[in-house]
Coordinates of C-alpha atoms in Angstrom, one line a residue:
M1 CA -86.0 -29.9 -25.1
L2 CA -86.8 -29.7 -21.4
V3 CA -88.5 -31.5 -18.7
L4 CA -90.7 -29.7 -16.2
L5 CA -89.4 -27.2 -13.7
S6 CA -90.7 -25.5 -10.7
L7 CA -94.1 -23.9 -10.7
A8 CA -93.4 -22.1 -7.4
G9 CA -91.0 -19.5 -8.7
Q10 CA -92.7 -18.8 -11.9
S11 CA -92.0 -21.8 -13.6
H12 CA -90.4 -15.4 -44.9
A13 CA -88.6 -12.5 -44.0
N14 CA -85.1 -12.3 -45.2
A15 CA -84.8 -8.7 -43.9
A16 CA -82.6 -6.2 -45.6
A17 CA -81.4 -4.7 -42.3
A18 CA -78.5 -7.1 -42.0
P19 CA -75.9 -6.9 -44.7
A20 CA -76.1 -9.7 -47.2
A21 CA -72.5 -10.6 -46.8
A22 CA -72.6 -10.8 -43.0
G23 CA -71.5 -14.0 -41.3
T24 CA -68.1 -14.6 -42.8
G25 CA -65.3 -16.3 -40.9
Y26 CA -65.5 -17.1 -37.2
W27 CA -67.6 -15.0 -34.9
H28 CA -67.1 -13.1 -31.6
T29 CA -69.1 -10.9 -29.3
S30 CA -69.1 -7.2 -28.5
G31 CA -71.6 -6.2 -25.8
R32 CA -75.0 -7.7 -26.7
Q33 CA -74.0 -8.3 -30.4
I34 CA -72.5 -11.3 -32.2
L35 CA -70.1 -10.1 -34.8
D36 CA -68.5 -11.8 -37.8
S37 CA -64.8 -11.7 -38.7
S38 CA -65.4 -8.3 -40.4
N39 CA -67.2 -7.0 -37.3
Q40 CA -70.6 -7.0 -39.0
P41 CA -73.5 -8.0 -36.7
V42 CA -75.1 -11.3 -37.3
R43 CA -78.4 -12.8 -36.1
I44 CA -78.7 -16.6 -35.4
A45 CA -82.2 -17.4 -36.6
G46 CA -82.4 -21.2 -36.7
I47 CA -84.0 -24.5 -35.9
N48 CA -83.3 -27.5 -33.6
W49 CA -82.9 -30.8 -35.4
F50 CA -82.6 -33.5 -32.8
G51 CA -81.7 -37.2 -32.8
F52 CA -77.9 -37.6 -32.2
E53 CA -78.8 -37.5 -28.5
T54 CA -81.2 -40.4 -28.8
S55 CA -80.6 -44.2 -29.2
N56 CA -80.7 -43.5 -33.0
E57 CA -77.4 -41.6 -32.6
V58 CA -78.3 -39.6 -35.7
V59 CA -80.8 -36.8 -36.6
H60 CA -84.3 -38.1 -36.9
G61 CA -86.3 -38.3 -40.1
L62 CA -83.6 -40.0 -42.2
W63 CA -85.9 -43.0 -42.4
S64 CA -88.1 -40.8 -44.5
R65 CA -86.0 -38.2 -46.4
D66 CA -82.5 -37.4 -47.6
Y67 CA -80.6 -35.2 -45.2
K68 CA -79.6 -32.7 -47.9
S69 CA -83.2 -32.3 -48.9
M70 CA -84.2 -31.4 -45.4
I71 CA -81.3 -28.9 -45.0
D72 CA -82.2 -27.4 -48.3
Q73 CA -85.8 -27.0 -47.1
M74 CA -84.5 -25.3 -43.9
K75 CA -82.7 -22.7 -46.0
T76 CA -85.7 -22.2 -48.3
L77 CA -87.9 -21.5 -45.2
G78 CA -85.5 -18.8 -44.0
Y79 CA -83.6 -20.6 -41.2
N80 CA -79.9 -19.8 -41.1
T81 CA -78.6 -22.0 -38.3
I82 CA -79.0 -25.6 -37.1
R83 CA -78.7 -26.6 -33.5
L84 CA -77.6 -30.2 -33.3
P85 CA -78.2 -32.0 -30.0
Y86 CA -76.0 -35.0 -29.2
S87 CA -75.1 -37.3 -26.3
D88 CA -71.6 -38.5 -25.3
D89 CA -72.7 -42.0 -26.6
I90 CA -71.7 -41.0 -30.1
F91 CA -68.1 -41.0 -29.0
K92 CA -68.1 -44.5 -27.8
P93 CA -66.1 -47.2 -29.8
G94 CA -68.5 -48.9 -32.1
A95 CA -71.2 -46.3 -32.0
A96 CA -73.5 -46.8 -34.9
A97 CA -76.3 -44.7 -36.3
N98 CA -79.6 -46.5 -37.0
S99 CA -83.0 -45.9 -38.7
I100 CA -81.6 -44.5 -41.9
T101 CA -83.1 -45.3 -45.3
F102 CA -80.5 -45.7 -48.0
Y103 CA -82.9 -46.6 -50.9
N104 CA -82.8 -43.6 -53.2
M105 CA -81.6 -41.3 -50.4
N106 CA -78.8 -40.8 -47.9
T107 CA -76.5 -43.0 -50.0
D108 CA -73.4 -41.2 -48.9
L109 CA -74.1 -41.9 -45.3
Q110 CA -74.0 -45.7 -45.6
G111 CA -71.3 -47.3 -43.4
L112 CA -70.5 -44.0 -41.6
S113 CA -70.3 -43.6 -37.8
P114 CA -72.4 -41.0 -36.0
L115 CA -69.6 -38.5 -35.9
Q116 CA -68.9 -39.0 -39.6
I117 CA -72.6 -38.4 -40.4
M118 CA -72.4 -35.2 -38.3
D119 CA -69.4 -34.2 -40.5
K120 CA -71.6 -34.6 -43.6
I121 CA -74.4 -32.5 -42.1
V122 CA -72.0 -29.8 -41.0
N123 CA -70.2 -29.6 -44.3
Y124 CA -73.4 -29.6 -46.4
A125 CA -75.1 -27.0 -44.2
G126 CA -72.0 -24.8 -44.4
S127 CA -71.7 -25.2 -48.1
I128 CA -75.2 -23.6 -48.6
G129 CA -74.8 -20.8 -46.1
L130 CA -76.1 -22.3 -42.9
R131 CA -74.2 -22.4 -39.6
V132 CA -74.2 -25.1 -37.0
I133 CA -74.2 -25.0 -33.1
L134 CA -73.3 -28.3 -31.5
D135 CA -75.3 -29.0 -28.4
R136 CA -74.1 -31.4 -25.7
H137 CA -77.7 -32.4 -24.8
R138 CA -77.2 -35.4 -22.6
P139 CA -74.4 -37.5 -21.0
D140 CA -76.0 -40.6 -22.6
S141 CA -79.1 -41.3 -24.7
S142 CA -81.3 -42.5 -21.8
Q143 CA -82.4 -39.2 -20.3
Q144 CA -81.6 -35.6 -19.5
S145 CA -79.3 -34.9 -16.5
A146 CA -79.6 -32.1 -14.0
L147 CA -75.8 -31.6 -13.9
W148 CA -73.2 -31.8 -16.6
Y149 CA -71.9 -35.1 -15.3
T150 CA -73.3 -38.4 -13.9
S151 CA -71.9 -41.4 -12.2
S152 CA -71.3 -43.1 -15.5
V153 CA -70.2 -40.0 -17.5
P154 CA -67.8 -37.9 -15.3
E155 CA -66.8 -34.3 -15.9
S156 CA -63.5 -35.5 -17.5
T157 CA -65.4 -37.4 -20.2
W158 CA -67.6 -34.4 -20.9
I159 CA -64.6 -32.1 -21.3
T160 CA -62.6 -34.7 -23.3
N161 CA -65.5 -35.0 -25.8
L162 CA -66.0 -31.2 -26.0
K163 CA -62.3 -30.8 -26.9
A164 CA -62.6 -33.6 -29.5
L165 CA -65.4 -31.7 -31.3
A166 CA -63.5 -28.4 -31.0
T167 CA -60.5 -30.1 -32.6
R168 CA -62.6 -32.0 -35.2
Y169 CA -64.1 -28.8 -36.6
Q170 CA -61.1 -26.6 -36.2
G171 CA -60.9 -24.4 -39.3
N172 CA -64.4 -25.3 -40.4
T173 CA -66.4 -22.0 -40.0
A174 CA -69.7 -23.8 -40.5
V175 CA -69.5 -24.7 -36.7
V176 CA -69.8 -21.4 -34.9
G177 CA -69.8 -22.7 -31.4
I178 CA -70.8 -25.3 -28.8
D179 CA -73.7 -25.3 -26.3
L180 CA -72.0 -26.8 -23.3
H181 CA -74.8 -28.7 -21.6
N182 CA -78.6 -28.7 -22.1
E183 CA -80.8 -27.4 -19.3
P184 CA -78.9 -27.6 -16.1
H185 CA -81.4 -27.7 -13.2
D186 CA -81.6 -28.3 -9.5
P187 CA -79.3 -28.9 -7.7
A188 CA -77.2 -26.9 -10.2
C189 CA -76.4 -23.4 -8.8
W190 CA -75.0 -20.3 -10.2
G191 CA -72.2 -18.5 -8.3
C192 CA -72.5 -20.6 -5.1
G193 CA -68.9 -21.6 -5.3
D194 CA -69.4 -25.4 -4.8
T195 CA -67.5 -26.9 -7.7
T196 CA -69.7 -30.0 -7.7
V197 CA -72.9 -28.1 -8.5
D198 CA -71.8 -24.6 -9.6
W199 CA -72.7 -24.5 -13.2
R200 CA -71.1 -21.2 -13.8
L201 CA -67.7 -22.5 -12.7
A202 CA -68.2 -25.7 -14.7
A203 CA -69.0 -23.6 -17.8
E204 CA -65.7 -21.8 -17.3
R205 CA -63.7 -25.0 -17.0
A206 CA -65.3 -26.5 -20.1
G207 CA -65.2 -23.2 -22.1
N208 CA -61.5 -22.8 -21.4
A209 CA -60.8 -26.4 -22.4
I210 CA -62.6 -25.8 -25.7
L211 CA -60.9 -22.5 -26.4
G212 CA -57.6 -24.1 -25.6
V213 CA -57.8 -26.2 -28.7
N214 CA -60.0 -24.0 -30.9
P215 CA -59.9 -20.3 -29.7
S216 CA -62.3 -19.2 -32.4
L217 CA -65.5 -20.8 -31.2
L218 CA -68.4 -19.2 -29.4
I219 CA -69.2 -20.7 -26.0
F220 CA -73.0 -20.9 -25.4
V221 CA -73.9 -21.1 -21.8
E222 CA -77.4 -22.0 -20.7
G223 CA -79.0 -20.9 -17.4
I224 CA -80.1 -23.1 -14.5
Q225 CA -83.4 -23.6 -12.7
T226 CA -83.2 -21.8 -9.4
F227 CA -81.2 -18.7 -8.4
N228 CA -81.6 -17.2 -4.9
G229 CA -84.9 -19.0 -4.3
T230 CA -86.5 -18.0 -7.6
S231 CA -87.2 -20.8 -10.1
G232 CA -87.7 -20.7 -13.8
W233 CA -87.6 -23.1 -16.8
W234 CA -84.8 -25.6 -16.8
G235 CA -81.9 -23.9 -18.4
G236 CA -83.9 -20.7 -18.5
N237 CA -82.8 -18.9 -15.4
L238 CA -79.9 -16.5 -16.0
M239 CA -80.6 -14.2 -13.1
G240 CA -77.1 -14.9 -11.7
A241 CA -75.1 -14.1 -14.9
G242 CA -75.0 -10.4 -14.3
Q243 CA -73.6 -10.7 -10.8
Y244 CA -71.5 -13.8 -11.6
P245 CA -70.5 -13.7 -15.3
V246 CA -68.8 -16.5 -17.1
E247 CA -65.2 -15.3 -17.6
L248 CA -63.1 -17.2 -20.1
N249 CA -59.4 -17.0 -21.0
V250 CA -60.3 -15.8 -24.5
A251 CA -62.4 -12.6 -24.4
N252 CA -65.6 -12.0 -26.3
R253 CA -66.7 -15.6 -26.7
V254 CA -69.6 -16.0 -24.3
V255 CA -73.2 -16.1 -25.5
Y256 CA -75.9 -16.8 -22.8
S257 CA -78.7 -19.1 -23.8
A258 CA -82.2 -19.2 -22.4
H259 CA -85.0 -21.8 -22.9
D260 CA -88.6 -20.7 -22.8
Y261 CA -91.8 -22.7 -23.4
A262 CA -95.6 -22.5 -23.4
T263 CA -98.4 -24.4 -21.7
S264 CA -98.1 -27.4 -24.0
V265 CA -94.9 -28.2 -22.1
A266 CA -95.9 -27.1 -18.6
Q267 CA -98.2 -24.6 -16.8
Q268 CA -96.6 -21.6 -15.1
T269 CA -98.0 -18.9 -12.8
W270 CA -97.4 -16.2 -15.4
F271 CA -99.8 -17.8 -17.8
T272 CA -102.7 -17.3 -15.4
D273 CA -101.7 -13.8 -14.4
P274 CA -104.7 -11.5 -15.1
S275 CA -102.3 -9.2 -17.1
F276 CA -101.1 -12.0 -19.5
P277 CA -99.7 -11.7 -22.1
S278 CA -98.6 -8.1 -21.3
N279 CA -96.8 -9.4 -18.2
M280 CA -94.4 -11.5 -20.3
P281 CA -91.8 -8.9 -21.2
G282 CA -91.2 -8.3 -17.5
V283 CA -90.9 -12.1 -16.9
W284 CA -88.3 -12.4 -19.6
D285 CA -86.5 -9.3 -18.5
K286 CA -86.0 -10.8 -15.1
Y287 CA -84.7 -14.2 -16.1
W288 CA -82.5 -13.4 -19.1
G289 CA -83.6 -10.4 -21.2
Y290 CA -81.7 -7.9 -18.9
L291 CA -78.4 -9.3 -20.2
F292 CA -79.3 -8.0 -23.7
K293 CA -81.0 -4.8 -22.7
Q294 CA -78.1 -3.8 -20.4
N295 CA -75.6 -4.6 -23.2
I296 CA -73.9 -7.2 -21.0
A297 CA -73.8 -10.1 -23.5
P298 CA -75.6 -11.6 -26.4
V299 CA -78.7 -13.7 -25.7
W300 CA -79.6 -16.7 -27.7
V301 CA -83.0 -18.3 -27.0
G302 CA -81.8 -21.8 -27.8
E303 CA -85.1 -23.5 -27.4
F304 CA -88.7 -22.3 -27.5
G305 CA -91.8 -24.1 -28.9
T306 CA -95.4 -25.1 -28.6
T307 CA -98.1 -27.1 -30.2
L308 CA -100.0 -23.9 -30.7
Q309 CA -103.2 -25.7 -29.7
S310 CA -104.3 -23.2 -27.1
T311 CA -105.0 -19.5 -27.3
I312 CA -102.6 -18.9 -24.4
D313 CA -99.8 -20.6 -26.4
Q314 CA -100.6 -18.5 -29.5
Q315 CA -100.4 -15.3 -27.4
W316 CA -97.2 -16.4 -25.8
L317 CA -95.4 -17.1 -29.1
K318 CA -96.6 -13.8 -30.6
A319 CA -95.4 -12.0 -27.5
L320 CA -92.0 -13.8 -27.5
V321 CA -91.4 -13.1 -31.2
S322 CA -92.1 -9.4 -30.6
Y323 CA -89.8 -9.3 -27.5
M324 CA -86.9 -10.8 -29.5
L325 CA -87.2 -7.9 -32.0
P326 CA -88.0 -8.0 -35.7
T327 CA -85.0 -8.3 -38.0
S328 CA -86.3 -5.4 -40.1
G329 CA -85.1 -2.3 -38.3
N330 CA -82.9 -4.2 -35.9
G331 CA -80.7 -6.5 -38.0
G332 CA -78.1 -8.2 -35.9
D333 CA -78.7 -5.9 -33.0
S334 CA -81.4 -8.3 -31.7
M335 CA -81.7 -11.6 -29.8
S336 CA -80.7 -14.8 -31.5
W337 CA -82.8 -18.0 -31.5
T338 CA -83.3 -21.6 -32.6
F339 CA -86.9 -22.8 -32.6
W340 CA -87.8 -26.2 -31.1
S341 CA -88.1 -28.1 -33.3
W342 CA -87.7 -29.1 -37.0
N343 CA -88.8 -32.6 -36.0
P344 CA -92.5 -33.4 -35.8
D345 CA -91.8 -36.2 -33.2
S346 CA -91.3 -33.8 -30.3
G347 CA -94.1 -35.0 -28.1
D348 CA -95.2 -31.7 -26.4
T349 CA -94.4 -29.2 -29.1
G350 CA -94.5 -30.8 -32.5
G351 CA -92.3 -29.4 -35.2
I352 CA -92.1 -27.1 -38.2
L353 CA -92.6 -30.3 -40.2
K354 CA -95.8 -32.3 -39.9
D355 CA -95.8 -36.0 -39.3
D356 CA -95.0 -36.9 -42.9
W357 CA -91.6 -35.2 -42.5
Q358 CA -92.4 -33.3 -45.7
T359 CA -95.2 -30.8 -45.1
V360 CA -94.5 -27.5 -43.4
D361 CA -96.8 -26.3 -40.6
T362 CA -97.2 -22.9 -42.2
V363 CA -99.0 -21.4 -39.3
K364 CA -96.3 -22.2 -36.8
D365 CA -93.6 -21.2 -39.3
G366 CA -95.4 -18.0 -40.0
Y367 CA -95.2 -16.8 -36.4
L368 CA -91.4 -16.7 -36.9
S369 CA -91.3 -14.8 -40.2
S370 CA -90.4 -11.4 -38.7
I371 CA -87.4 -12.7 -36.8
K372 CA -85.9 -14.8 -39.6
A373 CA -82.6 -13.5 -41.0
P374 CA -80.3 -14.0 -44.0
T375 CA -78.0 -17.0 -44.5
F376 CA -74.3 -16.4 -44.4
G377 CA -72.7 -17.6 -47.6
G378 CA -70.5 -20.7 -47.9
S379 CA -68.2 -21.6 -45.0
T380 CA -64.6 -22.7 -45.0
G381 CA -64.5 -26.4 -44.3
G382 CA -63.7 -29.8 -45.7
T383 CA -63.7 -33.4 -44.8
N384 CA -63.5 -34.3 -41.1
G385 CA -62.9 -37.5 -39.2
G386 CA -61.1 -40.7 -40.1
T387 CA -62.3 -44.1 -40.9
S388 CA -65.8 -45.4 -40.2
T389 CA -66.3 -46.9 -36.8
G390 CA -69.4 -48.7 -37.7
T391 CA -71.1 -50.3 -40.7
S392 CA -74.6 -50.0 -41.8
T393 CA -76.6 -52.6 -43.6
G394 CA -79.3 -50.2 -44.8
T395 CA -81.8 -51.5 -42.3
S396 CA -83.5 -49.6 -39.6
T397 CA -82.9 -51.0 -36.1
G398 CA -85.2 -49.7 -33.5
T399 CA -86.0 -46.0 -33.8
S400 CA -86.5 -43.7 -31.0
T401 CA -88.9 -41.4 -32.7
G402 CA -91.8 -40.7 -30.3
T403 CA -90.6 -38.2 -27.7
S404 CA -89.3 -34.8 -27.5
T405 CA -85.7 -35.1 -26.3
G406 CA -85.9 -34.9 -22.6
T407 CA -89.6 -34.0 -22.5
S408 CA -91.6 -35.2 -19.5
T409 CA -95.2 -36.1 -20.1
G410 CA -95.8 -36.2 -16.4
T411 CA -97.1 -33.4 -14.3
S412 CA -95.3 -31.0 -12.0
T413 CA -95.7 -31.7 -8.3
G414 CA -96.0 -28.0 -7.7
T415 CA -93.0 -27.8 -5.4
S416 CA -90.3 -25.3 -5.5
T417 CA -87.9 -27.9 -6.8
G418 CA -90.1 -28.6 -9.8
T419 CA -89.6 -32.3 -10.1
S420 CA -91.2 -34.3 -12.9
T421 CA -93.4 -37.2 -11.8
G422 CA -93.7 -38.9 -15.1
T423 CA -90.3 -39.3 -16.6
S424 CA -89.0 -42.6 -17.8
T425 CA -85.6 -43.6 -16.5
G426 CA -85.0 -46.2 -19.1
T427 CA -86.4 -47.9 -22.1
S428 CA -87.8 -51.3 -22.8
T429 CA -85.5 -53.5 -24.7
G430 CA -88.2 -56.0 -25.6
T431 CA -89.0 -56.4 -29.2
S432 CA -91.5 -58.6 -31.1
S433 CA -91.0 -59.7 -34.6
G434 CA -93.8 -59.9 -37.1
S435 CA -94.7 -62.5 -39.6
T436 CA -94.0 -62.4 -43.4
G437 CA -96.8 -61.9 -45.8
G438 CA -97.4 -60.8 -49.3
T439 CA -97.9 -62.0 -52.9
G440 CA -95.3 -63.3 -55.3
N441 CA -91.8 -62.3 -54.4
K442 CA -92.9 -59.7 -51.9
G443 CA -92.8 -60.1 -48.1
C444 CA -92.0 -58.2 -45.0
T445 CA -91.4 -58.5 -41.2
A446 CA -92.1 -55.9 -38.5
T447 CA -90.4 -55.4 -35.2
L448 CA -91.8 -53.2 -32.4
H449 CA -89.6 -51.6 -29.8
V450 CA -90.8 -49.7 -26.7
D451 CA -88.6 -46.7 -26.6
N452 CA -89.8 -44.9 -23.4
Q453 CA -92.4 -45.7 -20.7
W454 CA -93.6 -43.6 -17.8
D455 CA -96.5 -43.8 -15.3
A456 CA -99.3 -43.4 -17.8
G457 CA -97.9 -43.6 -21.2
F458 CA -95.2 -44.7 -23.6
T459 CA -93.6 -44.2 -27.0
A460 CA -92.7 -47.0 -29.4
S461 CA -91.3 -47.5 -32.8
V462 CA -91.8 -50.2 -35.5
T463 CA -89.3 -51.2 -38.1
V464 CA -90.6 -52.7 -41.3
T465 CA -88.1 -54.8 -43.3
N466 CA -88.5 -56.0 -46.9
T467 CA -87.8 -59.8 -46.8
G468 CA -88.8 -60.3 -50.4
T469 CA -86.8 -60.3 -53.6
T470 CA -88.5 -57.3 -55.2
A471 CA -89.3 -53.8 -53.9
T472 CA -92.6 -53.3 -52.1
S473 CA -95.1 -50.8 -53.2
G474 CA -96.9 -50.7 -49.9
W475 CA -97.1 -52.5 -46.5
K476 CA -99.4 -53.0 -43.5
V477 CA -98.5 -54.0 -40.0
A478 CA -101.1 -55.2 -37.5
W479 CA -101.1 -56.3 -33.9
T480 CA -103.4 -56.8 -30.8
W481 CA -102.5 -55.3 -27.5
G482 CA -102.7 -57.6 -24.4
G483 CA -103.7 -54.8 -22.1
N484 CA -105.4 -51.4 -22.1
Q485 CA -102.8 -49.6 -24.4
Q486 CA -104.3 -46.9 -26.5
E487 CA -102.5 -45.1 -29.4
T488 CA -102.9 -41.3 -29.2
S489 CA -100.6 -40.0 -31.9
G490 CA -98.4 -41.4 -34.6
W491 CA -96.0 -40.5 -37.4
S492 CA -94.8 -41.9 -40.7
A493 CA -97.8 -44.2 -40.9
T494 CA -101.6 -44.1 -40.9
I495 CA -102.4 -45.8 -37.6
T496 CA -105.9 -47.0 -36.7
Q497 CA -107.0 -48.6 -33.4
T498 CA -110.3 -50.4 -32.7
G499 CA -110.6 -51.8 -29.3
S500 CA -107.2 -53.6 -28.7
S501 CA -106.6 -54.2 -32.5
V502 CA -104.2 -51.8 -34.2
S503 CA -103.2 -51.5 -37.9
A504 CA -100.6 -49.3 -39.5
V505 CA -100.4 -48.6 -43.2
N506 CA -97.6 -46.8 -45.0
L507 CA -97.8 -43.2 -46.2
S508 CA -97.2 -42.2 -49.8
Y509 CA -93.5 -41.6 -49.4
N510 CA -92.4 -44.7 -47.5
G511 CA -94.4 -47.5 -49.1
T512 CA -91.5 -48.5 -51.4
I513 CA -88.9 -50.5 -49.6
A514 CA -86.0 -52.1 -51.5
P515 CA -85.2 -55.8 -50.8
A516 CA -83.4 -56.1 -47.4
A517 CA -84.0 -52.4 -46.7
S518 CA -86.2 -51.0 -44.0
T519 CA -88.4 -48.1 -43.0
S520 CA -89.8 -47.1 -39.6
F521 CA -92.8 -45.4 -38.0
G522 CA -93.6 -44.5 -34.4
F523 CA -96.4 -43.6 -32.1
Q524 CA -97.2 -42.5 -28.6
G525 CA -99.9 -44.0 -26.4
T526 CA -101.4 -44.4 -22.9
S527 CA -101.0 -47.5 -20.7
S528 CA -101.3 -48.4 -17.1
G529 CA -98.7 -51.0 -16.4
S530 CA -96.1 -52.6 -18.6
V531 CA -96.7 -52.1 -22.3
G532 CA -95.4 -55.5 -23.3
T533 CA -94.5 -56.6 -26.8
P534 CA -97.4 -57.9 -28.9
T535 CA -97.1 -60.3 -31.8
L536 CA -97.0 -58.4 -35.1
T537 CA -98.1 -59.4 -38.6
C538 CA -96.7 -57.6 -41.7
T539 CA -98.1 -57.8 -45.2
A540 CA -96.4 -56.4 -48.3
S541 CA -97.9 -55.4 -51.6

């Protein structure tokens, strides 16, 4: 997911056209097409499932559902690929996933490290005909970075970890490739020749390093923000790729990736053009579509999404789906894509799933029906990784569930550099524990954690732990804010606020908590000043 960019320069159909057996083995490119090992064209038609790049260090939603159940549902809906964002934090010694429920679900993930859980997701997805693209989303879990490196995560670490993934999944055809870095933006350049900021040169260094250990992978390269004074979405400007192509030591491995969004993410000049939406194909042609139309390279729209709340956004999504070409009649000779997102907890787009992590937003999903494509049959793979580097107690420890990964809720300054004015640069580490209440052998505690805070708002998560000796059938958490905080949206609980008093009650699927186990819910709100950590009460039934 992206943050804002410049305003100045702008900023279930399993079609029969593609052969049912397409997608076998490793993939490569030829002109604008992605081909499988038998040279049959394939279309990536998938979904983003984020979380490994957050402080949870694992995909979100595992506090509510079993991971296999969600992957099965993705396949049932007609998605054939999962894009998995991650940060380099998951490679650190002692990295541990949190916010996973192990009671009657996810039991085979207990005690596993983030990378070992990634193995499980990759292998299960591959076994039912889905493919996976690994996305190096952030250097660490705190925030998105403009460049592929930071002062604390140098380029050498970036490349070392990319090579580690390429080696880890060598021979496992479920992983088709790696997205090198999410949404490079100013001061990143394309073709300027300065090795400290030239994203095209960095992509070549990283791509060659990956192919040096696993020459079969596709290398997905996103755009930048500004090329020759013209700005676009972060990661969405590929205007320089035609003149300065990414050239790797192994031929036919580059897929260019664009990101594109609607007004629920940021306002752009093209949305207010009198000719909208008929002007949009020309906009897309300029930034990235020409690569496909001129048969230069395949194009994968790695992220696009919207809440669909406005007429403009509905028109935008309809136009973009049409632009990417229906699968019927085009098959694999069409643009590839992964929608943002599967998760409902993407703050400015929402997801294919609604807040209960079960129900499908059939309207949003329906927009994508004409560009969905067949799955690929089982992949070759197996077990990966070694011993677990972290243990899990079955409790949830501070989810980060309220924000789209990297999304700014601030406003653009309107300058040509497109800076965001509302982005948090860190998270609150303050927590507040709740009291135990209930009847008989039932009791619970609740802990609130402020995950992100910016100028006028915040996201927070609450972990509810069963402290009793028998399973709960329901729970309620309550607190009183000490300031002007106001909850605006929530997930995995029914949240009600009257004045400064807030209460949260379980939903139907997460009221049962085994002894010593936990579940979580989250919310987004407004606040002027520090959010603080109120005193919580928890009552179990």
